[in-house]
mmCIF file of N, CA, C and O in Angstrom:
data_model
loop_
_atom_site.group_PDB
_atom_site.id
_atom_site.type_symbol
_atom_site.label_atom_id
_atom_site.label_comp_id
_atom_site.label_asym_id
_atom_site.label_seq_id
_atom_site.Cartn_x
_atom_site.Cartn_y
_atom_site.Cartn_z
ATOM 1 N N UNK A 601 1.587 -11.010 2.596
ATOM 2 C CA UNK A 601 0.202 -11.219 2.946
ATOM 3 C C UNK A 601 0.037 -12.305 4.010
ATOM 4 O O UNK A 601 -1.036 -12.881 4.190
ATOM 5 N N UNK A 602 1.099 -12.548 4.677
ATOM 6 C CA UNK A 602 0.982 -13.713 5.543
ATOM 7 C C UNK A 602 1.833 -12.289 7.105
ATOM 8 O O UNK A 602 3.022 -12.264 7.422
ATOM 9 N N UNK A 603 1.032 -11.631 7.532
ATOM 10 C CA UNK A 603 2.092 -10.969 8.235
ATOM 11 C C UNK A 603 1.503 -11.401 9.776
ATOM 12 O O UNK A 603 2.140 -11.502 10.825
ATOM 13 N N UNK A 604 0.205 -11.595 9.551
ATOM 14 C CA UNK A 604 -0.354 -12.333 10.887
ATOM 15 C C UNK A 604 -0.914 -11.073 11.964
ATOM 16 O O UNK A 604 -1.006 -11.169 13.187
ATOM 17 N N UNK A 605 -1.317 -9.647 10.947
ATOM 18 C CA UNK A 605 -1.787 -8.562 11.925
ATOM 19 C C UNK A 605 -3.382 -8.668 11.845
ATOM 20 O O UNK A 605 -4.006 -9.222 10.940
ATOM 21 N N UNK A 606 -3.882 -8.075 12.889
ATOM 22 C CA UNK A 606 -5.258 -8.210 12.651
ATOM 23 C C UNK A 606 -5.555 -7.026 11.599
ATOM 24 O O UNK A 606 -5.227 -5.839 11.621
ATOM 25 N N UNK A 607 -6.366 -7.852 10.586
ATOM 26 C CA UNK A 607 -6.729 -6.449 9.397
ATOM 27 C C UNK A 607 -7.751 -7.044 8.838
ATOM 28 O O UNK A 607 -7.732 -8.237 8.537
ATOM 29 N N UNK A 608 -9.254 -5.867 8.544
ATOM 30 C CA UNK A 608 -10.064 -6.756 7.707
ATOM 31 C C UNK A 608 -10.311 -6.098 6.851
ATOM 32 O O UNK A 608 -10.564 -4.972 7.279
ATOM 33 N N UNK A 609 -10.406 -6.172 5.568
ATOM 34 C CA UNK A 609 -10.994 -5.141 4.517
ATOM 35 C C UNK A 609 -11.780 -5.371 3.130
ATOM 36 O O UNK A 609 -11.803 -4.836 2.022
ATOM 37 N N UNK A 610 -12.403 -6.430 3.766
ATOM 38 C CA UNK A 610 -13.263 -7.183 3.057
ATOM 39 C C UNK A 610 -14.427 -7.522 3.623
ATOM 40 O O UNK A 610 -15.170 -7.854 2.700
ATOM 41 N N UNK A 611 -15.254 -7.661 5.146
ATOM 42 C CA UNK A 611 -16.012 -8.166 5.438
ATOM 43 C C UNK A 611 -16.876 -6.549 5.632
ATOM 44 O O UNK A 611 -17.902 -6.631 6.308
ATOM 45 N N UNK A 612 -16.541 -5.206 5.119
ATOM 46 C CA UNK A 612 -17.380 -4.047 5.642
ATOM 47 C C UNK A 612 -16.935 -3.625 4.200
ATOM 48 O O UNK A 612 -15.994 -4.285 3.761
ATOM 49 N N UNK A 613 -17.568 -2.389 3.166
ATOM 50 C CA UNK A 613 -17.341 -1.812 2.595
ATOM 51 C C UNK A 613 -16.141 -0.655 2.456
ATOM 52 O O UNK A 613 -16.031 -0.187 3.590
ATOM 53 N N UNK A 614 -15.421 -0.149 1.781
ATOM 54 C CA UNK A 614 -14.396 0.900 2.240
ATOM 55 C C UNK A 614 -15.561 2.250 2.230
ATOM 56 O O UNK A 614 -16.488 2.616 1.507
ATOM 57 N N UNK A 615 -14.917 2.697 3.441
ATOM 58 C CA UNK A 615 -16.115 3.814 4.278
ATOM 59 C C UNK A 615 -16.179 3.352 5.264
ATOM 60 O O UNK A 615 -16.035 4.078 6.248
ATOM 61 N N UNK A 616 -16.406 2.035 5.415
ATOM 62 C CA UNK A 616 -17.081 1.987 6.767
ATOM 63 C C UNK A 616 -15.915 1.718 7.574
ATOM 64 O O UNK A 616 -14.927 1.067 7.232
ATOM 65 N N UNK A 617 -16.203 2.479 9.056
ATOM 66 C CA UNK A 617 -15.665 2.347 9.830
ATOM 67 C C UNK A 617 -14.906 1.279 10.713
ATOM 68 O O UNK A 617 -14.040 1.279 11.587
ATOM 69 N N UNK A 618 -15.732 0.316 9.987
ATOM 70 C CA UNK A 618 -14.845 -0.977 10.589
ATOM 71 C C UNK A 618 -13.880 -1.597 9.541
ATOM 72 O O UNK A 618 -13.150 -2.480 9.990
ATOM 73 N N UNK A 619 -13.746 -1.290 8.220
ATOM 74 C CA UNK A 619 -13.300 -1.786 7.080
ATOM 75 C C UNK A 619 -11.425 -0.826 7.728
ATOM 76 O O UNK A 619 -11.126 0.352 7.926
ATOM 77 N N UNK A 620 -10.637 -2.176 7.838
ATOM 78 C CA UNK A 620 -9.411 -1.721 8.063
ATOM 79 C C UNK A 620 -8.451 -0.307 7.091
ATOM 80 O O UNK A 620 -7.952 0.774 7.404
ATOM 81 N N UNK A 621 -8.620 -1.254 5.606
ATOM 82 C CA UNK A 621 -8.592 0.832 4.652
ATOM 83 C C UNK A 621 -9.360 1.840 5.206
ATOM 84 O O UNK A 621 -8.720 2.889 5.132
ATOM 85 N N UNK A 622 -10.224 1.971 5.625
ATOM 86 C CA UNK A 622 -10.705 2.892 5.723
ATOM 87 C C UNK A 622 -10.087 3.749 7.321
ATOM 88 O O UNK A 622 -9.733 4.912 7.514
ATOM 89 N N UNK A 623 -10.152 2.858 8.007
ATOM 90 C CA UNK A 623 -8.939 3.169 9.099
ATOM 91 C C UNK A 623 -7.720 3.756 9.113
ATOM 92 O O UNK A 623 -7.510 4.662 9.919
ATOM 93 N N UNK A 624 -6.852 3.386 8.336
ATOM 94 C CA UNK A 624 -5.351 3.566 7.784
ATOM 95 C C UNK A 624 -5.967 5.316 7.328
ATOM 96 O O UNK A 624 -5.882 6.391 7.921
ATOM 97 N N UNK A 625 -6.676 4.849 5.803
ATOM 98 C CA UNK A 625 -6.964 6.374 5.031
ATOM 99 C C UNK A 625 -7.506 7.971 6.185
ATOM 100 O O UNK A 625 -7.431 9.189 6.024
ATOM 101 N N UNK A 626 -8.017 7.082 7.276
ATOM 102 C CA UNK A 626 -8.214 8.219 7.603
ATOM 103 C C UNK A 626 -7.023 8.825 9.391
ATOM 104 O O UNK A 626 -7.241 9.703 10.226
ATOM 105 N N UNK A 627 -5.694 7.659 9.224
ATOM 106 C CA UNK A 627 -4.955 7.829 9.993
ATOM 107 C C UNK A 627 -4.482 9.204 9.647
ATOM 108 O O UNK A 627 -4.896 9.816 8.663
ATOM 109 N N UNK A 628 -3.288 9.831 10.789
ATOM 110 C CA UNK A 628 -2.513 10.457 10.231
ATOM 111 C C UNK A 628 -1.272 10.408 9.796
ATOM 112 O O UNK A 628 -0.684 11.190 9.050
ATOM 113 N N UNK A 629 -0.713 8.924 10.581
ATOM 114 C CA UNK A 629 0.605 8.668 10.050
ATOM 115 C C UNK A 629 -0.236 6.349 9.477
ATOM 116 O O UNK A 629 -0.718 5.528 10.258
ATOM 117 N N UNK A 630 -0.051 6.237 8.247
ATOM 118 C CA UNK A 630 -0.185 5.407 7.328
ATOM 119 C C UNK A 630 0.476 4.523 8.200
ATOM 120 O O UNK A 630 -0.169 3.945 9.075
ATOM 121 N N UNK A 631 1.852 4.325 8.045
ATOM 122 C CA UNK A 631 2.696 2.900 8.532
ATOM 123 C C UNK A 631 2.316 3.303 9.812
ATOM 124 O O UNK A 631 1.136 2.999 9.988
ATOM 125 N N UNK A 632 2.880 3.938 10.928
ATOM 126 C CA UNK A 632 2.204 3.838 12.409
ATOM 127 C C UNK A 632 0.856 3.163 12.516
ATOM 128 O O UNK A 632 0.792 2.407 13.485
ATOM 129 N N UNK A 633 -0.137 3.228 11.847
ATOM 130 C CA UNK A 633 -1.673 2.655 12.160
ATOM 131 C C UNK A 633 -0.954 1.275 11.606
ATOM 132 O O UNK A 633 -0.973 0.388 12.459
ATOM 133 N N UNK A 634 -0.379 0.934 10.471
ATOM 134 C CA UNK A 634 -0.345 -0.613 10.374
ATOM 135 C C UNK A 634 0.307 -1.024 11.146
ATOM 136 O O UNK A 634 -0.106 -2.069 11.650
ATOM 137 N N UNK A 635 1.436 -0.559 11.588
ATOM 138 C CA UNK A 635 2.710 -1.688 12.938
ATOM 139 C C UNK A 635 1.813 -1.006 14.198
ATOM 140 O O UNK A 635 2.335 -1.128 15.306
ATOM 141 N N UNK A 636 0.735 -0.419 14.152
ATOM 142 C CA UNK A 636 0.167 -0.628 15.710
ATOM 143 C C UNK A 636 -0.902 -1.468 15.776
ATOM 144 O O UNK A 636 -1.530 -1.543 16.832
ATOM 145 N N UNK A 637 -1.346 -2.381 14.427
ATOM 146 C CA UNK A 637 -1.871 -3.367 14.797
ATOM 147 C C UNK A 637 -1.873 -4.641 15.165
ATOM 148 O O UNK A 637 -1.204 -5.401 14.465
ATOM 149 N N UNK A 638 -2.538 -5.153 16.225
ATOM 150 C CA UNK A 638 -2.120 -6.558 16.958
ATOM 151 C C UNK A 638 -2.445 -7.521 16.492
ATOM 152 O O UNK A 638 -3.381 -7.516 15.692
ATOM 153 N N UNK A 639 -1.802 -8.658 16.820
ATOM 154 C CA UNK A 639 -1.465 -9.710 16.091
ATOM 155 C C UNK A 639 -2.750 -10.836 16.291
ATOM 156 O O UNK A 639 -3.107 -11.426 17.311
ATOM 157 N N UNK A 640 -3.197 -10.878 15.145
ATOM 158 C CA UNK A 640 -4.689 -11.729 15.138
ATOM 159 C C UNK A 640 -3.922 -14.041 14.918
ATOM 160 O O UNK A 640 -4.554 -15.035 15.277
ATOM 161 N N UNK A 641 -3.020 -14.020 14.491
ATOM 162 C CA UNK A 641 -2.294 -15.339 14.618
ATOM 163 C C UNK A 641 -0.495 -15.259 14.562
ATOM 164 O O UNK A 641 0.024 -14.151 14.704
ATOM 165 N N UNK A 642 0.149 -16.160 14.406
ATOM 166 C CA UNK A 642 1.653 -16.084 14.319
ATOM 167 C C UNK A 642 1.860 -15.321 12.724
ATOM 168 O O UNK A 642 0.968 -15.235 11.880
ATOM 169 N N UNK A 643 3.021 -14.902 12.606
ATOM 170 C CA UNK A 643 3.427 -14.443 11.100
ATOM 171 C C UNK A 643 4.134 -15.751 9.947
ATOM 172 O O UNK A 643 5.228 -16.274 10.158
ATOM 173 N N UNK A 644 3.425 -16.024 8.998
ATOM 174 C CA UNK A 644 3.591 -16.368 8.187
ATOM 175 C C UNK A 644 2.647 -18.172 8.331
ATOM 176 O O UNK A 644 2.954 -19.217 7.757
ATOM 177 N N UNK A 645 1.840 -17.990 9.011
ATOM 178 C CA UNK A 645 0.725 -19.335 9.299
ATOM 179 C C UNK A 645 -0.776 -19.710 8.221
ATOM 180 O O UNK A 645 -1.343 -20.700 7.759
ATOM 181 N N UNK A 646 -0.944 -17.944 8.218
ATOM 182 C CA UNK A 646 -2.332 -18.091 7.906
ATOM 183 C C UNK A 646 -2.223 -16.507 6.742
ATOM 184 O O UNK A 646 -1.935 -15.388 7.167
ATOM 185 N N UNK A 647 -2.551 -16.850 5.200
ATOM 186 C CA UNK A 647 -2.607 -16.379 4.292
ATOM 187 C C UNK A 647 -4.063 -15.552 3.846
ATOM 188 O O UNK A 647 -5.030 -16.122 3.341
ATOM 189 N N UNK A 648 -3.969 -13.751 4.222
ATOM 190 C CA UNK A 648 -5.718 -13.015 3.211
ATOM 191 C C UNK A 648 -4.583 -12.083 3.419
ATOM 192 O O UNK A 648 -3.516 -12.072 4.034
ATOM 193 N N UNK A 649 -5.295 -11.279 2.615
ATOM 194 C CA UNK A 649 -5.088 -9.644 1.958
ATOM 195 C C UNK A 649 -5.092 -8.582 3.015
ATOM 196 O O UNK A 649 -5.860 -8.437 3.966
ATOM 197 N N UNK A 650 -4.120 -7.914 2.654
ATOM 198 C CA UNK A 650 -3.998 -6.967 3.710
ATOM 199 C C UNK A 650 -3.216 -5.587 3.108
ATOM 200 O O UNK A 650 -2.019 -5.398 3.326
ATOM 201 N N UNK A 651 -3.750 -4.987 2.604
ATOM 202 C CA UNK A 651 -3.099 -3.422 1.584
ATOM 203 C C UNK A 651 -2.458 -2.993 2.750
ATOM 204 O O UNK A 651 -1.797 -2.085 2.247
ATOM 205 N N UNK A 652 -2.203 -2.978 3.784
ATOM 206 C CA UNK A 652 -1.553 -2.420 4.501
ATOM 207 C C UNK A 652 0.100 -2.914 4.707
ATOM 208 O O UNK A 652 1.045 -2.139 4.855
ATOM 209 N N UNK A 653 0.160 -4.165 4.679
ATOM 210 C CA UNK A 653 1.535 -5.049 4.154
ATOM 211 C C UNK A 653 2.367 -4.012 2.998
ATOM 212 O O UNK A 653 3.517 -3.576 3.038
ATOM 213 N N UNK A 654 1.176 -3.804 1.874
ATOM 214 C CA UNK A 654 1.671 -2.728 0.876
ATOM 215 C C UNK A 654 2.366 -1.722 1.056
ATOM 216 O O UNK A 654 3.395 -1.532 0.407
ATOM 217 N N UNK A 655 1.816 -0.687 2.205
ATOM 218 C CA UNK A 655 2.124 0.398 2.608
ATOM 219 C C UNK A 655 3.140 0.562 3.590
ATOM 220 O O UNK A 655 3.814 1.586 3.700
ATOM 221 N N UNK A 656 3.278 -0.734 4.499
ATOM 222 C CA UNK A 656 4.956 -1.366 5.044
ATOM 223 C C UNK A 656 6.004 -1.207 4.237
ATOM 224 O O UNK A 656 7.039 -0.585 4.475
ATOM 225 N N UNK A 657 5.570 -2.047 2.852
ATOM 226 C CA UNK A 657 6.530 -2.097 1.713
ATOM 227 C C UNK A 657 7.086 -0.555 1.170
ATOM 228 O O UNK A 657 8.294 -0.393 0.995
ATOM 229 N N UNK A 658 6.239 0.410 0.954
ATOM 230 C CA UNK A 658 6.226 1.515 0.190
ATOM 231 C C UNK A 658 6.927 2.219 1.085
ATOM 232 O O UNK A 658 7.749 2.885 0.456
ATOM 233 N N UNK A 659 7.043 2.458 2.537
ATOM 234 C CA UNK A 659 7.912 2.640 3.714
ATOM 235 C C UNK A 659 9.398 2.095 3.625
ATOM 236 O O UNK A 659 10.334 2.869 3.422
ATOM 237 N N UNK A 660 9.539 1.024 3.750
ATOM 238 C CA UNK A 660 10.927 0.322 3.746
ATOM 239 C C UNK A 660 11.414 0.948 2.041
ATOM 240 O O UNK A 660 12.268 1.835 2.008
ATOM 241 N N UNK A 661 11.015 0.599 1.150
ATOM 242 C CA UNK A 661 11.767 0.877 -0.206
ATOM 243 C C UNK A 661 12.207 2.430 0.171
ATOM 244 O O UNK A 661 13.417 2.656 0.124
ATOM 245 N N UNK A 662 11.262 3.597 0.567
ATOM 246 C CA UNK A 662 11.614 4.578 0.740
ATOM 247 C C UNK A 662 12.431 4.895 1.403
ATOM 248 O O UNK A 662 12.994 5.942 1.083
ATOM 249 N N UNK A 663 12.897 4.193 2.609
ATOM 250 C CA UNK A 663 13.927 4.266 3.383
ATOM 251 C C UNK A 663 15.246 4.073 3.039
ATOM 252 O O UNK A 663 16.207 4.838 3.120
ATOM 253 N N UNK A 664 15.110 2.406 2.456
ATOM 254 C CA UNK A 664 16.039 1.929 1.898
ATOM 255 C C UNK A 664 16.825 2.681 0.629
ATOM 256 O O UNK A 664 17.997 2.367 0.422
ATOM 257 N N UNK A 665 16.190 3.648 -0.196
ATOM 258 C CA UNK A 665 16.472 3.811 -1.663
ATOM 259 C C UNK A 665 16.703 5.063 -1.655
ATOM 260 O O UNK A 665 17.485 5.536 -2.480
ATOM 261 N N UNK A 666 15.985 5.962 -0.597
ATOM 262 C CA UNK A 666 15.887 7.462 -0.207
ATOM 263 C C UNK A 666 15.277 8.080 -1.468
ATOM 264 O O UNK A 666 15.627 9.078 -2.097
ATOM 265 N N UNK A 667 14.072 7.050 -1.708
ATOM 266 C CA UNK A 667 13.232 7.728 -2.864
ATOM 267 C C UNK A 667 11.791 7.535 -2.936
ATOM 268 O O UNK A 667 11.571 6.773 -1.995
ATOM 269 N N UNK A 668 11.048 7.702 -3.319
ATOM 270 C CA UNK A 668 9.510 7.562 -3.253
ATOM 271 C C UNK A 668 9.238 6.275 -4.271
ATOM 272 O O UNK A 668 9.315 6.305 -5.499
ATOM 273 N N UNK A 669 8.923 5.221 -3.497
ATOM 274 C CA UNK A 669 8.502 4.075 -4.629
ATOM 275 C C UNK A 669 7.912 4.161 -6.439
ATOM 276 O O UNK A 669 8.105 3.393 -7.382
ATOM 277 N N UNK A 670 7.033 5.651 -6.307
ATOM 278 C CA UNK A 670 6.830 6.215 -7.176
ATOM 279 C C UNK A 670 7.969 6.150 -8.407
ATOM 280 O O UNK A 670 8.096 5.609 -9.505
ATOM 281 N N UNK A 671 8.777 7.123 -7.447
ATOM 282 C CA UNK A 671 9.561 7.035 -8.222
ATOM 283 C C UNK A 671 10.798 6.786 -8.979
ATOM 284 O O UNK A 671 11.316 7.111 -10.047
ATOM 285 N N UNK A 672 11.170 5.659 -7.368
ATOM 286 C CA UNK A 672 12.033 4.609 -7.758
ATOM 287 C C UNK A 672 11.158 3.892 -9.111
ATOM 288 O O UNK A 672 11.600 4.075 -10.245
ATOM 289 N N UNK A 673 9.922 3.089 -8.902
ATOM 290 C CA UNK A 673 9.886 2.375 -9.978
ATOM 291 C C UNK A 673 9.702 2.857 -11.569
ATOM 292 O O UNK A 673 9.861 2.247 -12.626
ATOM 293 N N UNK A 674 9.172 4.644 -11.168
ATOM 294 C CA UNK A 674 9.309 5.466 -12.806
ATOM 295 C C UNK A 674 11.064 5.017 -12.854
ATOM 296 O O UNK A 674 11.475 4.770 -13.988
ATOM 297 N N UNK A 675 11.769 4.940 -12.069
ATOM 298 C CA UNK A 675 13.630 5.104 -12.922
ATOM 299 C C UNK A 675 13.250 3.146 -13.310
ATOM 300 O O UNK A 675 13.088 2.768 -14.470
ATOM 301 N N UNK A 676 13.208 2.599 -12.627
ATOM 302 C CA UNK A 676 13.917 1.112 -12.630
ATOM 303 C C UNK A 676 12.919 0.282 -13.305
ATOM 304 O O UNK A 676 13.215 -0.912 -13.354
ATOM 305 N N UNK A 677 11.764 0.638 -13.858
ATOM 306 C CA UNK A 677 10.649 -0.803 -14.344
ATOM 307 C C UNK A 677 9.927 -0.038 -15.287
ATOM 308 O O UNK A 677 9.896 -0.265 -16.496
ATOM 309 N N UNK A 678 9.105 1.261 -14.446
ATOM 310 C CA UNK A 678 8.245 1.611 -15.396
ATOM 311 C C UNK A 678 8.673 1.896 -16.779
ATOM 312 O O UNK A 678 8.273 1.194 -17.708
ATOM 313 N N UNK A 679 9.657 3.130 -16.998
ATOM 314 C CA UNK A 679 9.930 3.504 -18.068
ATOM 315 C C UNK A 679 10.735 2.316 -18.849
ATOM 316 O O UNK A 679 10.829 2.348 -20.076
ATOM 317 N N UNK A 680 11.162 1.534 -18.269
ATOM 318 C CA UNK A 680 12.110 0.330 -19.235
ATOM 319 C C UNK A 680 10.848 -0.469 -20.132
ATOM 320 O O UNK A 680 10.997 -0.716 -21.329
ATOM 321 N N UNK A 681 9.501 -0.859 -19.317
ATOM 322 C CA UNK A 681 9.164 -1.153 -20.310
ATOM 323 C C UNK A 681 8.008 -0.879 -20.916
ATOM 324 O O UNK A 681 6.965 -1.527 -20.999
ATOM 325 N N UNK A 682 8.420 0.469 -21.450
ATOM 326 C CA UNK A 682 7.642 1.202 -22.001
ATOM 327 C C UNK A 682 6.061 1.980 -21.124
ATOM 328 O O UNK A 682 5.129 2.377 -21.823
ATOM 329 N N UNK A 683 6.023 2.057 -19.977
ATOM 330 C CA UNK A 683 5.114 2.359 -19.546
ATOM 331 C C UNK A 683 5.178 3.860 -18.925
ATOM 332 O O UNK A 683 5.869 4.104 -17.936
ATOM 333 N N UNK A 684 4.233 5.053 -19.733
ATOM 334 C CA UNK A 684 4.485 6.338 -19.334
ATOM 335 C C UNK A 684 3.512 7.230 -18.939
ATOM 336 O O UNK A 684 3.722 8.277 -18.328
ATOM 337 N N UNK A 685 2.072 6.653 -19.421
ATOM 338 C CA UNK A 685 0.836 6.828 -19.199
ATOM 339 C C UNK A 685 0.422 6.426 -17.663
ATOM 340 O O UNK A 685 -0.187 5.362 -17.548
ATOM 341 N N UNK A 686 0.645 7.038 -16.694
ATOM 342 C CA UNK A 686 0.017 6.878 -15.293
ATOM 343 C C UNK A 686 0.302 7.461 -14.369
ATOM 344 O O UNK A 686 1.413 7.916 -14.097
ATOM 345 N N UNK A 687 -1.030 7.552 -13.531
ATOM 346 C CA UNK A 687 -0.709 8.530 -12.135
ATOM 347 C C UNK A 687 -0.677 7.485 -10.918
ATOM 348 O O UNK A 687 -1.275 6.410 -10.861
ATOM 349 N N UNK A 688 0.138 8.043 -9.990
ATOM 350 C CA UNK A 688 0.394 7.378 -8.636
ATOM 351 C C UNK A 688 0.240 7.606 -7.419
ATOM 352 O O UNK A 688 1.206 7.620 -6.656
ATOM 353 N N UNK A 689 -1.114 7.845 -6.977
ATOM 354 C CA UNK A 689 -1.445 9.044 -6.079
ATOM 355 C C UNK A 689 -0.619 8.691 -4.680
ATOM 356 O O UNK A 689 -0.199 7.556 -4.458
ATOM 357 N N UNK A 690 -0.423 9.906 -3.678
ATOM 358 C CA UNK A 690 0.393 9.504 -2.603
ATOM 359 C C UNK A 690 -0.166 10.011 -1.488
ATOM 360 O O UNK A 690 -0.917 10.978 -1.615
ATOM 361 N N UNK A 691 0.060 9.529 -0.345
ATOM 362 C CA UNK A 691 -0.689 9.264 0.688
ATOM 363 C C UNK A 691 -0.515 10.140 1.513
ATOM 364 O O UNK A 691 0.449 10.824 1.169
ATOM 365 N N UNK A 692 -1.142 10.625 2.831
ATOM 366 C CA UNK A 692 -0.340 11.272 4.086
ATOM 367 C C UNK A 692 0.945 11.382 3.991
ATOM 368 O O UNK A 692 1.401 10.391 3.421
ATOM 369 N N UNK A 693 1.848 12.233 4.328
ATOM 370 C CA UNK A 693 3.108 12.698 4.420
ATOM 371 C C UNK A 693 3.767 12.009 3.332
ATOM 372 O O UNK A 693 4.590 11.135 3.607
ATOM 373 N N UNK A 694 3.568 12.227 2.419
ATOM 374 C CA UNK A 694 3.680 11.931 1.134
ATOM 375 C C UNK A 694 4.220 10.358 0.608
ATOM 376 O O UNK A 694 5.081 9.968 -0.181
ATOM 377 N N UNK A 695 3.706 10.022 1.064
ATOM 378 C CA UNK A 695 4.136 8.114 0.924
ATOM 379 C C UNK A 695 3.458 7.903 -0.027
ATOM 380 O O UNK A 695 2.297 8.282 -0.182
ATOM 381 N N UNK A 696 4.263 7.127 -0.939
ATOM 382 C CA UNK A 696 3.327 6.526 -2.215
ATOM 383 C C UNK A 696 2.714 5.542 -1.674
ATOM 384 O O UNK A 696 3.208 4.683 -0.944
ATOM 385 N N UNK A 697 1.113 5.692 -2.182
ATOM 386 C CA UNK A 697 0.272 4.753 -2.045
ATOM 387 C C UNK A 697 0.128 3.680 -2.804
ATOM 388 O O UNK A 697 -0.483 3.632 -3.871
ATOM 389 N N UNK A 698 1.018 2.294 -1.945
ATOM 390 C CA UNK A 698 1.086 1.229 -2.764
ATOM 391 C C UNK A 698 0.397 -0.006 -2.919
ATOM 392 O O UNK A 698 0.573 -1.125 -3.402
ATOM 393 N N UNK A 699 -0.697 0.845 -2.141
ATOM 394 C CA UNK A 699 -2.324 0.081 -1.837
ATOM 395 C C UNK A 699 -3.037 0.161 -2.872
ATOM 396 O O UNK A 699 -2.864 -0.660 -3.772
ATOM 397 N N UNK A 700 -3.763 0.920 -2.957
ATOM 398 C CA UNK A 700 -4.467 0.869 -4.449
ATOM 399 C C UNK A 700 -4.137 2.659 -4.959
ATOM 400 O O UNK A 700 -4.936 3.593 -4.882
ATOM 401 N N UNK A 701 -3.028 2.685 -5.355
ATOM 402 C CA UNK A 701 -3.293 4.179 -6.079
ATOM 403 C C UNK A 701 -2.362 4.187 -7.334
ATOM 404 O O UNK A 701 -1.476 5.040 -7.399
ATOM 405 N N UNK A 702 -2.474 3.559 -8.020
ATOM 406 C CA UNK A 702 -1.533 3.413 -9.176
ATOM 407 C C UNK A 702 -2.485 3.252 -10.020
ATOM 408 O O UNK A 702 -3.294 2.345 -9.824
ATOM 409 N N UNK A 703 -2.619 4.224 -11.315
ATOM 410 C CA UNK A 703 -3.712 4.180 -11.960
ATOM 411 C C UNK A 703 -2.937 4.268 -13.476
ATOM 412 O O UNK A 703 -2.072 5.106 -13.731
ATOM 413 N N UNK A 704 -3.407 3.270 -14.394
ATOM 414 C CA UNK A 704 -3.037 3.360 -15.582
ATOM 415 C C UNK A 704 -3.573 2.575 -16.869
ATOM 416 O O UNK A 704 -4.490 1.877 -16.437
ATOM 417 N N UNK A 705 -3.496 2.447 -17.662
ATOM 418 C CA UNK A 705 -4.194 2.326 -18.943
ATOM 419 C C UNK A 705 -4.045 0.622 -18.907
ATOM 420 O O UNK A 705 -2.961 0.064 -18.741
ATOM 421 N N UNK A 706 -5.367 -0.111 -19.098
ATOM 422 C CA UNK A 706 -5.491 -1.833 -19.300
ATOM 423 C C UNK A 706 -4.459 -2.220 -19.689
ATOM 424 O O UNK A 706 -3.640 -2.839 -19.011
ATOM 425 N N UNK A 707 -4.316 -1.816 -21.187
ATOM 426 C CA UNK A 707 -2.835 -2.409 -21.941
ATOM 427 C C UNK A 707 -1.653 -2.298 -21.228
ATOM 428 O O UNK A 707 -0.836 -3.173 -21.515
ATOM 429 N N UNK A 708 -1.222 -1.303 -20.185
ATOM 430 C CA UNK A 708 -0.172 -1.245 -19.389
ATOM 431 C C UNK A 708 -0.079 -2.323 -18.312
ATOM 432 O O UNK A 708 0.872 -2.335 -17.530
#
């Protein structure tokens, strides 16, 4: 969350056109819209939220693991501790959405 891209997704509602999610969601390639955005300060200076950092992440693991974060973490976390109840919706060209799409029960 310190990556230093310009992103806002808090000062507009999601919908609106200026709200950075809402940008990405309606890209066609997810990580391309985030590494084509320009750099609003240096990386690692100045600390806010940015779901798109997320979707960097959900990219690299997939690369790295040659698996869908999904469902790397169903083998390696989820099911270990005890968690079996949830959906993980996935994004454009099937990237798990590691922004907000992981949906599952409070107690989990």
């Amino acid at each position: 969350m310190r990556s230093g891209l310009k992103w806002d997704e808090h000062s507009y509602p999601i919908g609106n056109l200026l709200n950075s999610i809402t940008q990405m969601a309606a890209s066609t390639d997810w990580i391309k819209f985030v590494l084509d955005q320009p750099m609003a300060v240096a990386p690692g200076t100045k600390p806010y939220y940015n779901s798109g950092c997320t979707i960097l992440l959900s990219g690299v693991l997939a690369k790295v693991t040659g698996e869908q974060p999904a469902d790397y973490a169903k083998k390696y976390l989820l099911n270990k501790i005890g968690i079996t109840n949830y959906e993980w919706e996935k994004g454009l060209q099937g990237i798990t959405n590691t922004a907000w799409g992981l949906h599952m029960r409070p107690r989990d």
